[in-house]
Amino acid sequence: MRKCASLVFCFLTGHLFAQPTITSFSPASGPVGTVVTISGSNFNPTASQDIVYFGAVRAVVSAATGTSLTATVPIGATYQPITVTTNNLTAWSNVPFNVTFNGNPGPFTSNSFLSKADITLGKNPFAVAGGDFDGDGKVDLLIPLGNSDTVSILRNNSSAGSISFSAALNIKTTGTDNEECAIGDLDGDGKLDFATTNGVGSNSFSVFRNTSSIILSDQQRRQVLAKQNVHNAEAIELNKFPAGIYFLKILTKDQRINYTTKIIKQ
């Protein structure tokens, strides 16, 4: 009997926490705001429990089944594989989503860019990687400093038509020659962690787990709340919402705003 019970437990555990997979997505390209269908297996049928990234930035998932997810390409999406994380397990697409730009199709030259903007940062900045560390929908920068025991994070506080970053957040590492870095959700909690090499002679690399409080951007909040179709007589299922700050508008029958309230989900 004990052996039988153990077999049943193992079967249930494997079934409930099976590795998700991505077999395809459609369309293969499109601008920010494109609705993408991701096909695969072992997704969570509750949309808010599926964490989807288009490269550096998290997307809003509007519909989900065990084999299909519907997500919207977020502002700041980068040319990297799509990832889906559920139950702390992550799947990657075989190819990246190609983010396109509906702009002027004229010639692409050196004049397509404004003049450079130099940012002074410590000694010997060696590499640059991008990822949305704080969950605000903007790509932050991670820069390891060569000949130093420090890596720097520049939080992106840009607005449309203007690129800017906050003062560097400097984080101590092991060793004095941090030259390479990588960003990813290592523990499957929906937050981007990072790792750095510690240089010659250190015989190690360092991993940094992201424990910040992620707050959804205004666009993401609107999309999540819109999908809930909340009315006065309905209960709001906060357990289905990702952590963040939400602004809920209660409407009258003729769709006029009755009042607005702020909800903080930890």
Short mmCIF file of N, CA and C in Angstrom, two decimals, residues 125-192:
data_model
loop_
_atom_site.label_atom_id
_atom_site.label_comp_id
_atom_site.label_asym_id
_atom_site.label_seq_id
_atom_site.Cartn_x
_atom_site.Cartn_y
_atom_site.Cartn_z
N PRO A 125 33.83 50.22 -18.24
CA PRO A 125 32.59 49.46 -18.50
C PRO A 125 32.85 48.49 -19.64
N PHE A 126 32.60 47.21 -19.39
CA PHE A 126 33.08 46.17 -20.30
C PHE A 126 31.99 45.61 -21.20
N ALA A 127 30.77 45.51 -20.70
CA ALA A 127 29.68 44.91 -21.48
C ALA A 127 28.37 45.57 -21.08
N VAL A 128 27.34 45.35 -21.89
CA VAL A 128 26.01 45.89 -21.60
C VAL A 128 24.97 44.80 -21.88
N ALA A 129 24.04 44.63 -20.94
CA ALA A 129 22.90 43.72 -21.14
C ALA A 129 21.64 44.45 -20.71
N GLY A 130 20.52 44.13 -21.34
CA GLY A 130 19.28 44.81 -21.05
C GLY A 130 18.21 43.89 -20.51
N GLY A 131 17.45 44.36 -19.53
CA GLY A 131 16.35 43.59 -18.96
C GLY A 131 15.52 44.48 -18.06
N ASP A 132 14.24 44.18 -17.95
CA ASP A 132 13.33 44.97 -17.11
C ASP A 132 13.38 44.44 -15.69
N PHE A 133 14.29 44.96 -14.88
CA PHE A 133 14.49 44.44 -13.53
C PHE A 133 13.37 44.82 -12.58
N ASP A 134 12.77 45.99 -12.75
CA ASP A 134 11.77 46.45 -11.79
C ASP A 134 10.34 46.30 -12.28
N GLY A 135 10.14 45.71 -13.45
CA GLY A 135 8.80 45.39 -13.92
C GLY A 135 7.95 46.58 -14.30
N ASP A 136 8.59 47.70 -14.68
CA ASP A 136 7.80 48.87 -15.07
C ASP A 136 7.60 48.96 -16.58
N GLY A 137 8.04 47.94 -17.32
CA GLY A 137 7.85 47.91 -18.76
C GLY A 137 8.94 48.61 -19.54
N LYS A 138 10.03 49.03 -18.88
CA LYS A 138 11.13 49.69 -19.55
C LYS A 138 12.41 48.86 -19.36
N VAL A 139 13.25 48.83 -20.39
CA VAL A 139 14.46 48.01 -20.35
C VAL A 139 15.55 48.74 -19.58
N ASP A 140 15.97 48.18 -18.45
CA ASP A 140 17.07 48.71 -17.66
C ASP A 140 18.38 48.13 -18.20
N LEU A 141 19.50 48.72 -17.80
CA LEU A 141 20.81 48.28 -18.30
C LEU A 141 21.66 47.73 -17.17
N LEU A 142 22.34 46.62 -17.46
CA LEU A 142 23.28 45.99 -16.54
C LEU A 142 24.67 46.10 -17.17
N ILE A 143 25.63 46.70 -16.43
CA ILE A 143 26.96 46.94 -16.97
C ILE A 143 28.02 46.47 -15.99
N PRO A 144 28.75 45.39 -16.31
CA PRO A 144 29.87 44.99 -15.46
C PRO A 144 31.07 45.90 -15.73
N LEU A 145 31.82 46.23 -14.69
CA LEU A 145 32.96 47.13 -14.81
C LEU A 145 34.25 46.32 -14.72
N GLY A 146 35.05 46.37 -15.78
CA GLY A 146 36.34 45.70 -15.76
C GLY A 146 37.29 46.35 -14.78
N ASN A 147 38.24 45.58 -14.26
CA ASN A 147 39.19 46.07 -13.24
C ASN A 147 38.46 46.67 -12.04
N SER A 148 37.34 46.05 -11.67
CA SER A 148 36.55 46.56 -10.55
C SER A 148 35.79 45.42 -9.92
N ASP A 149 35.37 45.63 -8.67
CA ASP A 149 34.54 44.63 -7.97
C ASP A 149 33.08 45.06 -7.98
N THR A 150 32.65 45.72 -9.06
CA THR A 150 31.32 46.34 -9.10
C THR A 150 30.64 46.08 -10.43
N VAL A 151 29.33 45.86 -10.37
CA VAL A 151 28.47 45.93 -11.55
C VAL A 151 27.47 47.05 -11.30
N SER A 152 27.05 47.69 -12.38
CA SER A 152 26.13 48.82 -12.24
C SER A 152 24.83 48.53 -12.98
N ILE A 153 23.72 48.95 -12.37
CA ILE A 153 22.41 48.88 -13.01
C ILE A 153 21.89 50.30 -13.20
N LEU A 154 21.52 50.61 -14.42
CA LEU A 154 20.92 51.91 -14.73
C LEU A 154 19.43 51.71 -14.94
N ARG A 155 18.63 52.26 -14.04
CA ARG A 155 17.18 52.12 -14.15
C ARG A 155 16.66 53.08 -15.22
N ASN A 156 15.87 52.54 -16.12
CA ASN A 156 15.34 53.31 -17.25
C ASN A 156 14.15 54.15 -16.81
N ASN A 157 14.28 55.45 -16.93
CA ASN A 157 13.14 56.33 -16.64
C ASN A 157 12.81 57.20 -17.85
N SER A 158 13.02 56.63 -19.04
CA SER A 158 12.76 57.34 -20.28
C SER A 158 11.27 57.58 -20.49
N SER A 159 10.98 58.56 -21.33
CA SER A 159 9.62 58.81 -21.79
C SER A 159 9.65 58.88 -23.31
N ALA A 160 8.50 58.89 -23.93
CA ALA A 160 8.43 58.89 -25.39
C ALA A 160 9.24 60.05 -25.96
N GLY A 161 10.20 59.73 -26.84
CA GLY A 161 11.00 60.74 -27.48
C GLY A 161 12.19 61.22 -26.67
N SER A 162 12.41 60.64 -25.49
CA SER A 162 13.53 61.07 -24.64
C SER A 162 14.08 59.87 -23.87
N ILE A 163 15.37 59.59 -24.02
CA ILE A 163 16.02 58.48 -23.34
C ILE A 163 16.79 58.99 -22.15
N SER A 164 16.52 58.43 -20.98
CA SER A 164 17.24 58.85 -19.77
C SER A 164 17.28 57.70 -18.78
N PHE A 165 18.28 57.74 -17.90
CA PHE A 165 18.46 56.72 -16.88
C PHE A 165 18.72 57.38 -15.53
N SER A 166 18.33 56.71 -14.47
CA SER A 166 18.61 57.21 -13.13
C SER A 166 20.08 56.97 -12.80
N ALA A 167 20.53 57.52 -11.69
CA ALA A 167 21.91 57.32 -11.26
C ALA A 167 22.19 55.84 -11.07
N ALA A 168 23.43 55.45 -11.31
CA ALA A 168 23.79 54.03 -11.28
C ALA A 168 23.58 53.43 -9.90
N LEU A 169 23.00 52.22 -9.89
CA LEU A 169 22.93 51.41 -8.68
C LEU A 169 24.13 50.47 -8.73
N ASN A 170 25.11 50.68 -7.87
CA ASN A 170 26.35 49.91 -7.90
C ASN A 170 26.27 48.76 -6.90
N ILE A 171 26.58 47.56 -7.39
CA ILE A 171 26.47 46.34 -6.59
C ILE A 171 27.83 45.66 -6.54
N LYS A 172 28.28 45.34 -5.34
CA LYS A 172 29.57 44.70 -5.16
C LYS A 172 29.52 43.24 -5.62
N THR A 173 30.63 42.79 -6.19
CA THR A 173 30.74 41.41 -6.65
C THR A 173 31.99 40.78 -6.03
N THR A 174 32.26 39.55 -6.44
CA THR A 174 33.48 38.87 -6.03
C THR A 174 34.52 39.07 -7.13
N GLY A 175 35.76 39.22 -6.77
CA GLY A 175 36.79 39.43 -7.79
C GLY A 175 36.88 40.89 -8.18
N THR A 176 37.81 41.20 -9.07
CA THR A 176 38.06 42.58 -9.47
C THR A 176 38.13 42.74 -10.98
N ASP A 177 37.45 41.86 -11.68
CA ASP A 177 37.52 41.96 -13.15
C ASP A 177 36.24 41.37 -13.74
N ASN A 178 35.11 42.04 -13.48
CA ASN A 178 33.81 41.56 -13.96
C ASN A 178 33.63 41.98 -15.42
N GLU A 179 33.67 41.01 -16.33
CA GLU A 179 33.66 41.36 -17.74
C GLU A 179 32.45 40.83 -18.50
N GLU A 180 31.81 39.80 -18.02
CA GLU A 180 30.67 39.22 -18.74
C GLU A 180 29.47 39.13 -17.80
N CYS A 181 28.26 39.17 -18.39
CA CYS A 181 27.05 39.10 -17.58
C CYS A 181 25.93 38.46 -18.39
N ALA A 182 24.94 37.97 -17.69
CA ALA A 182 23.75 37.38 -18.33
C ALA A 182 22.55 37.66 -17.46
N ILE A 183 21.39 37.85 -18.11
CA ILE A 183 20.14 38.18 -17.41
C ILE A 183 19.11 37.10 -17.70
N GLY A 184 18.36 36.69 -16.69
CA GLY A 184 17.29 35.71 -16.88
C GLY A 184 16.56 35.46 -15.58
N ASP A 185 15.37 34.91 -15.68
CA ASP A 185 14.58 34.56 -14.50
C ASP A 185 15.04 33.19 -14.03
N LEU A 186 16.03 33.16 -13.17
CA LEU A 186 16.68 31.90 -12.79
C LEU A 186 15.83 31.04 -11.89
N ASP A 187 14.98 31.64 -11.05
CA ASP A 187 14.19 30.86 -10.10
C ASP A 187 12.72 30.76 -10.47
N GLY A 188 12.34 31.30 -11.63
CA GLY A 188 10.97 31.15 -12.11
C GLY A 188 9.92 31.92 -11.33
N ASP A 189 10.31 33.04 -10.70
CA ASP A 189 9.33 33.81 -9.94
C ASP A 189 8.80 35.01 -10.72
N GLY A 190 9.21 35.15 -11.98
CA GLY A 190 8.74 36.25 -12.81
C GLY A 190 9.60 37.49 -12.76
N LYS A 191 10.68 37.47 -11.97
CA LYS A 191 11.58 38.60 -11.85
C LYS A 191 12.93 38.24 -12.48
N LEU A 192 13.53 39.19 -13.19
CA LEU A 192 14.80 38.93 -13.86
C LEU A 192 15.97 39.01 -12.88
#
